[in-house]
Short mmCIF file of C-alpha atoms in Angstrom, two decimals:
data_model
loop_
_atom_site.label_atom_id
_atom_site.label_comp_id
_atom_site.label_asym_id
_atom_site.label_seq_id
_atom_site.Cartn_x
_atom_site.Cartn_y
_atom_site.Cartn_z
CA MET A 795 -19.50 49.34 -32.62
CA LYS A 796 -20.83 48.58 -28.84
CA LEU A 797 -23.62 46.56 -30.29
CA LEU A 798 -20.80 44.23 -32.38
CA TYR A 799 -18.46 43.85 -29.43
CA ASN A 800 -21.56 42.67 -27.36
CA ASN A 801 -22.32 40.17 -29.97
CA HIS A 802 -18.97 39.18 -30.51
CA HIS A 803 -18.88 38.37 -26.79
CA GLN A 804 -22.02 36.78 -26.60
CA ASN A 805 -21.01 34.50 -29.09
CA ARG A 806 -17.53 33.54 -27.25
CA THR A 807 -19.71 32.93 -24.16
CA GLN A 808 -22.17 30.41 -25.95
CA ARG A 809 -19.35 28.89 -27.62
CA MET A 810 -17.51 28.19 -24.51
CA ALA A 811 -20.85 27.19 -22.76
CA LEU A 812 -21.08 24.58 -25.76
CA ALA A 813 -17.38 23.71 -25.50
CA GLY A 814 -18.00 22.67 -21.48
CA LEU A 815 -21.28 21.01 -22.53
CA PHE A 816 -19.47 18.92 -24.46
CA VAL A 817 -16.65 17.47 -22.20
CA ILE A 818 -19.34 16.97 -19.26
CA LEU A 819 -21.66 14.83 -22.08
CA LEU A 820 -18.52 13.04 -23.63
CA PRO A 821 -18.28 10.51 -20.67
CA ILE A 822 -22.34 9.57 -21.28
CA PHE A 823 -21.58 9.02 -24.92
CA VAL A 824 -18.14 7.32 -24.64
CA PRO A 825 -18.36 5.56 -21.24
CA ASN A 826 -15.04 3.89 -21.79
CA LEU A 827 -12.99 6.89 -22.69
CA PHE A 828 -12.31 7.95 -18.74
CA GLU A 829 -12.45 4.21 -17.26
CA PRO A 830 -9.58 3.17 -15.00
CA LEU A 831 -7.22 1.15 -17.07
CA GLY A 832 -6.64 -2.23 -15.56
CA ARG A 833 -3.76 -4.82 -16.40
CA ALA A 834 -6.41 -7.29 -17.57
CA SER A 835 -8.78 -4.98 -19.37
CA PRO A 836 -7.69 -2.02 -21.11
CA THR A 837 -9.90 0.59 -22.50
CA MET A 838 -10.51 2.36 -25.89
CA PHE A 839 -8.17 4.86 -24.47
CA SER A 840 -5.53 3.07 -24.10
CA GLU A 841 -5.38 1.93 -27.37
CA TRP A 842 -5.63 5.46 -28.69
CA ASN A 843 -2.61 6.46 -26.56
CA ALA A 844 -0.27 3.87 -26.02
CA PRO A 845 2.07 5.22 -23.68
CA LYS A 846 5.77 4.74 -24.71
CA PRO A 847 8.91 4.05 -23.09
CA ARG A 848 10.62 7.49 -21.61
CA HIS A 849 13.62 6.61 -20.92
CA SER A 850 14.96 4.94 -24.17
CA SER A 851 18.36 5.15 -24.11
CA LEU A 852 18.64 3.79 -20.48
CA LEU A 853 16.43 1.30 -21.45
CA LYS A 854 18.24 0.08 -24.39
CA ILE A 855 21.41 -0.56 -22.19
CA ALA A 856 19.34 -2.18 -19.19
CA LEU A 857 17.94 -4.76 -21.55
CA HIS A 858 21.48 -5.94 -21.99
CA ARG A 859 23.25 -5.62 -18.90
CA GLN A 860 25.93 -7.71 -17.22
CA ILE A 861 25.89 -7.73 -13.74
CA PRO A 862 29.29 -8.75 -12.02
CA THR A 863 28.99 -11.52 -9.68
CA GLU A 864 30.44 -9.95 -6.79
CA GLN A 865 27.67 -7.21 -7.05
CA GLN A 866 24.95 -9.83 -7.37
CA SER A 867 26.17 -11.67 -4.01
CA GLU A 868 26.48 -8.38 -2.03
CA LEU A 869 22.99 -7.76 -3.03
CA TRP A 870 21.23 -11.14 -2.30
CA SER A 871 23.09 -11.31 1.30
CA PRO A 872 21.04 -10.89 4.07
CA LEU A 873 20.95 -7.79 6.39
CA VAL A 874 23.75 -8.32 9.07
CA SER A 875 22.59 -7.97 12.70
CA GLN A 876 21.72 -4.19 13.35
CA GLU A 877 22.13 -4.83 17.21
CA TRP A 878 18.18 -4.07 17.71
CA ARG A 879 16.09 -7.26 18.43
CA PRO A 880 12.28 -7.56 18.58
CA CYS A 881 10.77 -7.44 22.37
CA ALA A 882 7.27 -7.00 22.09
CA GLU A 883 6.82 -10.01 23.92
CA SER A 884 4.99 -10.57 27.35
CA THR A 885 6.42 -10.43 30.42
CA GLY A 886 4.99 -13.59 31.35
CA THR A 887 2.55 -12.32 34.37
CA SER A 888 -1.27 -11.57 33.42
CA SER A 889 -2.35 -7.84 33.20
CA LEU A 890 -6.02 -8.70 32.66
CA PRO A 891 -8.22 -6.26 34.53
CA THR A 892 -10.14 -8.35 37.35
CA LYS A 893 -13.35 -6.58 36.05
CA SER A 894 -14.40 -5.34 32.41
CA ARG A 895 -15.77 -1.63 32.64
CA GLY A 896 -18.13 -2.62 29.27
CA TYR A 897 -17.89 -3.43 25.56
CA VAL A 898 -15.87 -1.21 23.07
CA GLN A 899 -16.43 -1.74 19.41
CA VAL A 900 -14.69 0.22 16.73
CA PHE A 901 -15.78 0.19 13.18
CA LEU A 902 -12.82 0.57 10.75
CA ASP A 903 -12.59 1.77 7.16
CA GLY A 904 -9.83 1.62 4.51
CA GLY A 905 -7.98 -1.55 3.11
CA LEU A 906 -6.49 -4.17 4.64
CA ASN A 907 -3.39 -2.36 6.14
CA GLN A 908 -5.20 0.60 7.31
CA GLN A 909 -7.48 -1.75 9.11
CA ARG A 910 -4.70 -3.42 10.53
CA MET A 911 -3.25 -0.80 12.18
CA GLY A 912 -7.06 0.12 13.20
CA ILE A 913 -7.26 -3.15 14.67
CA CYS A 914 -3.86 -3.15 16.66
CA ASP A 915 -5.08 0.82 18.13
CA ALA A 916 -8.72 -0.77 18.98
CA VAL A 917 -6.81 -3.24 21.08
CA ALA A 918 -4.49 -0.42 22.87
CA VAL A 919 -7.58 1.77 23.57
CA ALA A 920 -9.58 -1.42 25.49
CA LYS A 921 -6.47 -1.92 27.22
CA ILE A 922 -6.60 1.66 28.44
CA LEU A 923 -10.28 1.64 29.16
CA ASN A 924 -10.03 -1.46 31.32
CA ALA A 925 -12.47 -2.78 28.81
CA THR A 926 -13.51 -6.14 26.54
CA LEU A 927 -13.31 -5.63 22.75
CA VAL A 928 -15.42 -6.92 20.34
CA LEU A 929 -14.20 -8.08 17.09
CA PRO A 930 -13.52 -4.98 15.24
CA HIS A 931 -16.10 -4.48 12.41
CA LEU A 932 -14.43 -3.99 8.96
CA GLU A 933 -16.69 -1.36 6.75
CA VAL A 934 -16.90 -1.93 3.15
CA ASN A 935 -14.19 -0.57 1.30
CA PRO A 936 -15.93 2.24 -1.03
CA VAL A 937 -13.00 1.78 -3.90
CA TRP A 938 -12.59 -1.70 -3.94
CA ARG A 939 -16.08 -3.21 -2.45
CA ASP A 940 -14.79 -6.00 -0.28
CA SER A 941 -17.09 -6.99 2.13
CA SER A 942 -14.39 -9.25 3.75
CA SER A 943 -14.84 -9.46 7.32
CA PHE A 944 -12.14 -9.86 10.25
CA THR A 945 -12.96 -13.73 10.59
CA ASP A 946 -12.40 -13.89 6.67
CA ILE A 947 -9.10 -12.48 6.79
CA PHE A 948 -7.69 -13.39 10.34
CA ASP A 949 -7.16 -16.14 12.15
CA VAL A 950 -9.37 -15.19 15.28
CA ASP A 951 -9.03 -18.03 17.67
CA HIS A 952 -5.12 -17.34 17.25
CA PHE A 953 -5.95 -13.15 17.67
CA ILE A 954 -7.67 -13.96 20.92
CA SER A 955 -5.39 -16.85 22.04
CA SER A 956 -2.34 -14.43 21.64
CA LEU A 957 -3.81 -11.46 23.83
CA ARG A 958 -5.58 -13.78 26.34
CA ASP A 959 -3.51 -12.22 29.05
CA GLU A 960 -3.68 -8.48 27.99
CA ILE A 961 -7.48 -8.02 27.21
CA SER A 962 -11.01 -10.11 26.90
CA ILE A 963 -11.66 -10.24 23.50
CA VAL A 964 -15.55 -11.54 22.26
CA LYS A 965 -16.58 -12.56 19.11
CA GLU A 966 -19.85 -10.86 19.38
CA LEU A 967 -22.06 -8.92 21.76
CA PRO A 968 -23.96 -10.48 24.53
CA SER A 969 -28.02 -10.61 23.79
CA GLU A 970 -28.46 -7.65 26.13
CA TYR A 971 -26.08 -5.51 23.83
CA SER A 972 -27.60 -7.12 20.45
CA TRP A 973 -28.71 -3.49 19.31
CA SER A 974 -25.61 -1.88 19.47
CA SER A 975 -24.83 -2.49 15.56
CA ARG A 976 -23.64 -0.88 12.37
CA GLU A 977 -27.42 -0.44 11.15
CA TYR A 978 -28.71 0.73 14.69
CA TYR A 979 -25.77 3.59 14.40
CA ALA A 980 -26.78 4.64 10.72
CA THR A 981 -30.24 5.36 11.31
CA GLY A 982 -29.80 8.25 13.81
CA ILE A 983 -28.21 9.86 16.94
CA ARG A 984 -27.23 7.61 19.56
CA ASP A 985 -25.86 8.39 22.95
CA THR A 986 -23.38 5.50 22.76
CA ARG A 987 -22.04 6.27 19.47
CA ILE A 988 -18.64 8.29 19.67
CA LYS A 989 -17.83 10.04 16.57
CA THR A 990 -15.72 12.70 17.28
CA ALA A 991 -12.29 10.98 18.36
CA PRO A 992 -9.75 13.06 17.24
CA VAL A 993 -7.25 11.80 14.96
CA HIS A 994 -4.18 10.41 17.19
CA ALA A 995 -5.90 11.21 20.43
CA SER A 996 -4.02 10.86 23.62
CA ALA A 997 -4.97 8.27 26.27
CA ASN A 998 -6.48 10.68 28.58
CA TRP A 999 -8.70 11.58 25.95
CA TYR A 1000 -10.23 8.22 25.92
CA LEU A 1001 -10.67 8.09 29.54
CA GLU A 1002 -12.30 11.39 29.94
CA ASN A 1003 -15.02 11.21 27.16
CA VAL A 1004 -15.40 7.46 26.14
CA LEU A 1005 -15.12 5.88 29.72
CA PRO A 1006 -17.98 8.18 30.97
CA ILE A 1007 -20.21 6.15 28.19
CA LEU A 1008 -18.79 2.75 29.10
CA GLN A 1009 -19.80 3.43 32.68
CA SER A 1010 -23.22 4.64 31.99
CA TYR A 1011 -24.35 2.35 29.30
CA GLY A 1012 -21.59 -0.69 29.33
CA ILE A 1013 -21.02 0.05 25.92
CA ALA A 1014 -19.41 2.47 23.44
CA ALA A 1015 -19.20 2.17 19.96
CA ILE A 1016 -16.34 4.04 18.01
CA ALA A 1017 -16.64 5.37 14.54
CA PRO A 1018 -14.79 6.53 12.95
CA PHE A 1019 -11.66 4.96 14.33
CA SER A 1020 -8.83 4.97 11.94
CA HIS A 1021 -5.71 6.65 13.44
CA ARG A 1022 -7.51 8.07 16.44
CA LEU A 1023 -5.12 6.98 18.76
CA ALA A 1024 -2.02 8.73 19.31
CA PHE A 1025 1.74 7.33 18.71
CA ASP A 1026 3.23 9.54 21.58
CA ASN A 1027 3.20 10.17 25.12
CA LEU A 1028 1.74 6.38 26.29
CA PRO A 1029 2.66 3.82 28.58
CA THR A 1030 5.14 1.57 27.78
CA ASN A 1031 2.77 -1.04 28.06
CA ILE A 1032 0.38 0.10 25.78
CA GLN A 1033 3.24 0.54 23.32
CA HIS A 1034 4.35 -3.01 23.46
CA LEU A 1035 0.91 -4.13 23.60
CA ARG A 1036 0.37 -2.69 19.76
CA CYS A 1037 3.49 -4.48 18.78
CA LYS A 1038 2.64 -7.62 19.62
CA VAL A 1039 -1.10 -7.32 18.25
CA ASN A 1040 0.82 -6.38 14.87
CA PHE A 1041 3.53 -8.58 14.95
CA GLN A 1042 2.11 -11.53 17.01
CA ALA A 1043 -1.55 -11.83 17.44
CA LEU A 1044 -2.78 -11.03 13.72
CA VAL A 1045 -1.86 -13.89 11.48
CA PHE A 1046 -3.60 -14.36 8.31
CA VAL A 1047 -6.42 -17.14 7.97
CA PRO A 1048 -5.20 -20.68 7.14
CA HIS A 1049 -6.10 -20.56 3.36
CA ILE A 1050 -4.35 -17.50 2.89
CA ARG A 1051 -1.21 -18.94 4.47
CA LYS A 1052 -1.71 -22.54 2.78
CA LEU A 1053 -1.75 -20.31 -0.72
CA GLY A 1054 0.89 -17.76 -0.02
CA GLU A 1055 3.34 -20.73 1.06
CA THR A 1056 2.36 -22.19 -2.47
CA ILE A 1057 3.26 -19.31 -4.30
CA VAL A 1058 6.57 -18.82 -2.07
CA HIS A 1059 7.42 -22.33 -2.75
CA ARG A 1060 6.56 -22.41 -6.59
CA LEU A 1061 8.93 -18.90 -6.50
CA ARG A 1062 12.05 -20.39 -4.98
CA HIS A 1063 11.47 -24.08 -6.59
CA PRO A 1064 10.33 -23.03 -10.45
CA PRO A 1065 10.50 -25.87 -13.06
CA GLY A 1066 12.70 -24.68 -15.74
CA LYS A 1067 10.29 -22.44 -17.75
CA LEU A 1068 10.46 -21.17 -21.09
CA GLN A 1069 10.77 -17.34 -21.23
CA ALA A 1070 8.54 -14.89 -22.78
CA SER A 1071 8.52 -14.77 -26.23
CA GLY A 1072 9.78 -11.45 -27.63
CA THR A 1073 12.99 -11.25 -25.35
CA GLU A 1074 16.28 -10.87 -26.72
CA PHE A 1075 18.43 -12.20 -23.76
CA HIS A 1076 16.72 -15.58 -22.56
CA LYS A 1077 16.58 -18.06 -25.07
CA GLY A 1078 15.54 -21.78 -24.20
CA ARG A 1079 15.47 -22.75 -20.44
CA ILE A 1080 16.76 -21.44 -17.28
CA GLY A 1081 17.89 -23.37 -14.50
CA ASP A 1082 18.77 -22.68 -11.00
CA SER A 1083 22.30 -23.26 -11.77
CA GLU A 1084 22.67 -20.59 -14.56
CA VAL A 1085 20.84 -17.73 -11.87
CA THR A 1086 22.63 -15.48 -9.67
CA GLY A 1087 20.82 -15.72 -6.55
CA ALA A 1088 19.16 -18.98 -7.20
CA GLY A 1089 16.45 -20.03 -4.71
CA LYS A 1090 15.46 -16.71 -4.05
CA PHE A 1091 13.02 -13.87 -5.04
CA THR A 1092 12.16 -10.00 -4.71
CA VAL A 1093 8.55 -8.78 -4.12
CA LEU A 1094 8.22 -5.43 -6.06
CA HIS A 1095 4.67 -3.74 -4.45
CA LEU A 1096 3.96 -1.91 -7.53
CA ARG A 1097 1.30 0.69 -6.68
CA PHE A 1098 0.50 2.72 -9.95
CA ASP A 1099 -3.29 2.86 -9.61
CA LYS A 1100 -5.47 5.89 -11.16
CA ASP A 1101 -6.19 7.30 -7.81
CA MET A 1102 -2.34 7.80 -7.39
CA ALA A 1103 -1.42 8.53 -10.89
CA ALA A 1104 -4.54 11.48 -10.97
CA HIS A 1105 -3.60 12.53 -7.33
CA SER A 1106 -0.07 13.23 -7.96
CA ALA A 1107 -0.94 15.47 -11.12
CA CYS A 1108 2.62 14.28 -12.86
CA ASP A 1109 3.01 13.82 -16.41
CA PHE A 1110 3.41 9.56 -17.28
CA GLY A 1111 3.70 10.31 -21.25
CA GLY A 1112 0.44 8.95 -22.38
CA GLY A 1113 -0.08 12.50 -24.00
CA LYS A 1114 -3.20 14.90 -24.40
CA ALA A 1115 -5.58 12.16 -23.96
CA GLU A 1116 -3.86 11.05 -20.80
CA LYS A 1117 -3.73 14.34 -19.05
CA LEU A 1118 -7.53 15.31 -19.98
CA ALA A 1119 -8.75 11.77 -18.14
CA LEU A 1120 -6.70 12.48 -15.27
CA ALA A 1121 -7.62 15.93 -14.94
CA LYS A 1122 -11.59 14.94 -15.29
CA TYR A 1123 -10.76 12.18 -12.50
CA ARG A 1124 -9.31 14.40 -10.14
CA GLN A 1125 -12.30 16.78 -10.55
CA VAL A 1126 -14.89 14.01 -10.07
CA ILE A 1127 -13.24 12.78 -6.90
CA TRP A 1128 -11.19 15.56 -5.08
CA GLN A 1129 -13.22 18.73 -7.00
CA GLY A 1130 -9.92 19.89 -8.24
CA ARG A 1131 -8.41 20.59 -4.93
CA VAL A 1132 -4.97 18.61 -5.16
CA LEU A 1133 -2.29 20.66 -4.32
CA ASN A 1134 0.07 19.18 -6.65
CA SER A 1135 -1.87 20.58 -9.51
CA GLN A 1136 -0.45 24.00 -8.77
CA PHE A 1137 3.04 22.84 -9.79
CA THR A 1138 4.79 21.92 -13.09
CA ASP A 1139 5.85 18.24 -13.86
CA GLU A 1140 9.53 19.10 -13.31
CA GLU A 1141 9.09 20.80 -10.02
CA LEU A 1142 7.17 17.63 -8.83
CA ARG A 1143 9.84 15.62 -10.06
CA ASN A 1144 12.57 17.31 -8.20
CA GLN A 1145 10.61 17.45 -5.14
CA GLY A 1146 10.18 13.53 -5.32
CA ARG A 1147 6.46 13.85 -5.61
CA CYS A 1148 5.49 11.81 -8.68
CA PRO A 1149 4.94 7.99 -8.07
CA LEU A 1150 7.42 5.64 -10.50
CA THR A 1151 6.04 4.20 -13.59
CA PRO A 1152 6.65 0.28 -13.92
CA GLU A 1153 9.45 1.30 -16.73
CA GLU A 1154 11.32 3.48 -14.11
CA ILE A 1155 11.07 1.19 -11.33
CA GLY A 1156 12.42 -1.46 -13.66
CA LEU A 1157 15.29 0.70 -14.19
CA LEU A 1158 16.00 1.52 -10.63
CA LEU A 1159 16.25 -2.48 -10.16
CA ALA A 1160 18.40 -3.08 -13.03
CA ALA A 1161 20.97 -0.28 -11.66
CA LEU A 1162 20.83 -1.75 -8.50
CA GLY A 1163 22.00 -5.05 -9.74
CA PHE A 1164 18.91 -7.33 -10.31
CA ASN A 1165 19.77 -8.90 -13.69
CA ASN A 1166 17.24 -10.53 -15.96
CA GLY A 1167 17.18 -14.03 -14.18
CA THR A 1168 15.63 -12.38 -11.28
CA ARG A 1169 12.57 -13.91 -10.12
CA LEU A 1170 10.41 -10.91 -9.25
CA TYR A 1171 6.98 -11.19 -7.67
CA LEU A 1172 4.37 -8.55 -8.84
CA ALA A 1173 2.38 -7.66 -5.67
CA SER A 1174 -0.05 -5.01 -7.20
CA HIS A 1175 -4.15 -4.80 -7.77
CA LYS A 1176 -4.60 -2.84 -11.11
CA VAL A 1177 -1.54 -0.80 -12.87
CA TYR A 1178 -2.65 2.31 -14.58
CA GLY A 1179 -2.10 2.01 -18.09
CA GLY A 1180 -2.66 -1.84 -18.53
CA GLU A 1181 -0.28 -4.29 -19.98
CA VAL A 1182 1.06 -1.47 -22.22
CA ARG A 1183 2.22 0.21 -19.45
CA ILE A 1184 3.73 -2.77 -17.75
CA SER A 1185 5.45 -4.19 -20.58
CA THR A 1186 8.53 -2.87 -20.40
CA LEU A 1187 8.80 -3.88 -16.72
CA GLN A 1188 8.17 -7.47 -18.18
CA LYS A 1189 11.16 -7.55 -20.75
CA LEU A 1190 13.53 -5.96 -18.13
CA PHE A 1191 12.32 -8.96 -15.96
CA PRO A 1192 11.10 -11.92 -17.99
CA LEU A 1193 10.53 -14.55 -15.21
CA MET A 1194 8.46 -11.78 -13.45
CA GLU A 1195 5.14 -13.37 -12.18
CA ASP A 1196 1.90 -12.46 -10.09
CA LYS A 1197 -0.95 -14.35 -8.55
CA LYS A 1198 -2.42 -15.28 -11.90
CA SER A 1199 0.57 -16.24 -13.61
CA ILE A 1200 1.91 -18.64 -10.89
CA ALA A 1201 -1.56 -20.07 -9.40
CA SER A 1202 -4.52 -21.69 -10.92
CA ALA A 1203 -7.95 -20.52 -11.27
CA GLU A 1204 -8.79 -23.14 -8.91
CA GLU A 1205 -6.48 -22.17 -6.03
CA LEU A 1206 -7.37 -18.49 -6.64
CA ALA A 1207 -11.17 -19.20 -6.29
CA LYS A 1208 -11.48 -18.10 -2.51
CA ILE A 1209 -9.90 -14.60 -3.34
CA GLU A 1210 -11.41 -14.27 -6.45
CA GLY A 1211 -13.15 -10.53 -6.60
CA LYS A 1212 -11.52 -9.84 -2.72
CA ALA A 1213 -9.28 -7.41 -2.69
CA SER A 1214 -8.28 -7.45 0.99
CA LEU A 1215 -7.76 -11.13 0.64
CA SER A 1216 -5.73 -10.61 -2.70
CA ALA A 1217 -4.08 -7.95 -0.51
CA ALA A 1218 -3.49 -10.54 2.67
CA VAL A 1219 -1.62 -13.12 0.20
CA ASP A 1220 0.61 -10.61 -1.37
CA TYR A 1221 1.54 -9.33 2.06
CA TYR A 1222 2.51 -12.98 3.28
CA VAL A 1223 4.46 -13.40 0.05
CA SER A 1224 6.10 -10.28 0.91
CA MET A 1225 7.16 -11.27 4.19
CA GLN A 1226 8.55 -14.29 2.77
CA SER A 1227 10.83 -12.68 -0.07
CA ASP A 1228 14.32 -12.10 0.61
CA ILE A 1229 13.95 -8.40 -0.94
CA PHE A 1230 11.03 -6.39 -0.77
CA ILE A 1231 10.61 -3.03 -2.63
CA SER A 1232 7.80 -0.64 -3.03
CA ALA A 1233 7.55 1.92 -5.92
CA SER A 1234 5.57 4.45 -4.29
CA PRO A 1235 4.73 5.20 -0.43
CA GLY A 1236 1.22 3.95 1.01
CA ASN A 1237 -0.55 2.07 3.66
CA MET A 1238 1.35 -1.60 2.50
CA HIS A 1239 4.60 -0.03 1.83
CA ASN A 1240 4.29 1.40 5.61
CA ALA A 1241 3.05 -1.57 6.86
CA LEU A 1242 5.50 -3.59 5.12
CA VAL A 1243 9.01 -1.67 5.94
CA GLY A 1244 8.05 -1.86 9.55
CA HIS A 1245 7.08 -5.48 9.73
CA ARG A 1246 10.37 -6.53 7.60
CA ALA A 1247 12.48 -3.95 9.76
CA TYR A 1248 11.23 -5.48 13.03
CA LEU A 1249 12.48 -8.87 11.62
CA ASN A 1250 15.84 -7.37 10.09
CA LEU A 1251 14.91 -8.10 6.76
CA LYS A 1252 16.22 -6.69 3.38
CA THR A 1253 13.66 -3.95 2.28
CA ILE A 1254 14.90 -1.13 -0.16
CA ARG A 1255 12.85 2.14 -0.06
CA PRO A 1256 13.56 4.13 -2.97
CA ASN A 1257 15.16 7.66 -3.01
CA MET A 1258 12.40 9.29 -4.48
CA THR A 1259 13.78 13.07 -4.78
CA LEU A 1260 17.10 11.55 -6.54
CA LEU A 1261 15.08 9.17 -8.84
CA GLY A 1262 13.40 12.25 -9.92
CA LYS A 1263 16.05 14.27 -10.73
CA LEU A 1264 17.86 11.27 -12.51
CA PHE A 1265 14.73 10.65 -14.36
CA LEU A 1266 14.71 14.66 -15.61
CA ASN A 1267 18.13 14.28 -17.10
CA LYS A 1268 17.81 13.00 -20.66
CA SER A 1269 21.59 13.41 -21.33
CA MET A 1270 22.27 10.88 -18.55
CA GLY A 1271 24.44 7.63 -19.89
CA TRP A 1272 23.80 4.26 -18.29
CA THR A 1273 27.00 4.12 -16.02
CA GLU A 1274 26.22 7.34 -14.50
CA PHE A 1275 22.83 6.74 -14.05
CA GLN A 1276 23.90 3.42 -12.25
CA HIS A 1277 26.44 4.69 -10.12
CA ALA A 1278 23.94 7.70 -9.05
CA VAL A 1279 21.65 5.25 -8.18
CA ARG A 1280 23.56 2.53 -6.35
CA ASN A 1281 25.20 5.57 -3.93
CA GLY A 1282 21.82 7.20 -3.12
CA HIS A 1283 20.75 3.60 -1.96
CA LYS A 1284 23.34 2.38 0.39
CA ASN A 1285 21.47 3.19 3.59
CA ARG A 1286 18.13 2.39 2.22
CA LEU A 1287 18.07 -1.27 2.35
CA GLY A 1288 16.52 -1.84 5.47
CA HIS A 1289 18.51 -0.41 8.33
CA ILE A 1290 17.14 0.34 11.26
CA ARG A 1291 15.69 3.90 11.40
CA LEU A 1292 14.48 4.97 15.25
CA ARG A 1293 11.06 6.53 15.04
CA LYS A 1294 10.71 10.68 15.67
CA THR A 1295 8.02 12.32 17.12
CA LYS A 1296 4.75 11.69 15.31
CA GLN A 1297 5.97 8.88 13.05
CA SER A 1298 3.99 5.63 13.10
CA ILE A 1299 4.84 2.97 15.51
CA TYR A 1300 3.83 0.21 12.81
CA THR A 1301 6.25 1.82 10.01
CA TYR A 1302 9.30 2.41 12.90
CA PRO A 1303 9.48 -0.09 15.16
CA ALA A 1304 12.50 0.82 16.92
CA PRO A 1305 12.80 1.87 19.85
CA ASP A 1306 9.13 0.98 21.19
CA CYS A 1307 8.70 -2.38 19.80
CA MET A 1308 12.42 -3.51 19.59
CA CYS A 1309 15.44 -3.62 22.17
CA GLN A 1310 19.21 -3.15 21.66
CA SER A 1311 20.94 -6.35 22.23
#
């Protein structure tokens, strides 16, 4: 009996080992199975399991929605004055130190908007130390693999000129410090490198730990540096300086602005265009006179990439194959250490922790009053699930555009394959839009919410907890859904929210960057 049990146990163990080996080797023999699904190039995985609409009853009515003119007028009207105005302007008197204590270098990782915040903090740290700032070095992003430098993205002359009364900035180190480079610090332990800066370090930490190195060597290199300056307990002039960098000194290079302006002009003044085939509601040509909100457009930042989908641990309707692909991706990228994976999909949605799919963000926009004649610009990199996943949003908003649909290949040539430059164009267009909405929180969402609040521009912040619960209710009708959505977003349209302790000054610019009128 014991021998029989041992044989059975051994056979079971061998079967389990073989199954595990199969899962490990499957990507080698079928490499496309778990590849990210981009909009332009869906893989065999997307062809096997094309995700279907998950909210068909709502979608059916939303496709034929009629929006009252009064609701349209209210939706497109600009925000009224909120008794807050920008006040990050210079006092007019130079506060430049008479003598610099040395040079400060910073090395910034992350995407464009994380690097943008790092640049603002670098200027502030240089000011705290009375040091000269070397133009920040932007690291190659391991995800997007974009090697764009500061000078490729931002107008350097404007940056230096705007801050000339605050700190000294140099484009490169003088010859006696030319040895201080990224390569130098990558090859050994160096006395001039500070790699222990804590997240959200205080001003005193820099004075106690970095200033002595500046005084000894004349130079200090801080890496890593992202999120290395606190948001609280800093002098008012330092906070104002961070605001000035973010909202005034950081301007994109001319060719980014030119392309952005071209896109904005075409969104506001499109030629009469034939609508996408397969739509039931717009036949023939549409002119400005036929569309409420004529000459206006909305930007949707649709953040629904594979990283976000996998890390959320939510179910997006792609079946067992999608769940397997995302689980494997979580294991490879985060070794399974994803907090959300211990919760069920229903629990996550009730907590508002699932990113909105293109279908869900489309239903949200429709419920808020955006009709099918809305000019919608899609700011995104790649959408997980490809064209199939985004097709429902396209049906709801047939006038949806992105860079590739509204600009020619020649016009896009300078940003082709450059994720940071592409994001810069989207940022520029987003700042010019009448309304901005982001499907899920993230660095671009945070940066634009703050920048648009600073300028009192209408910005919709989805109520994720409310929407999670609404989309779980499969018996809810369109009228009830629309009413709940509108009530749940009355105070989420760009109203000023005062920054609380530990919150980012770049997302909540009041009161540090703004004054009451």
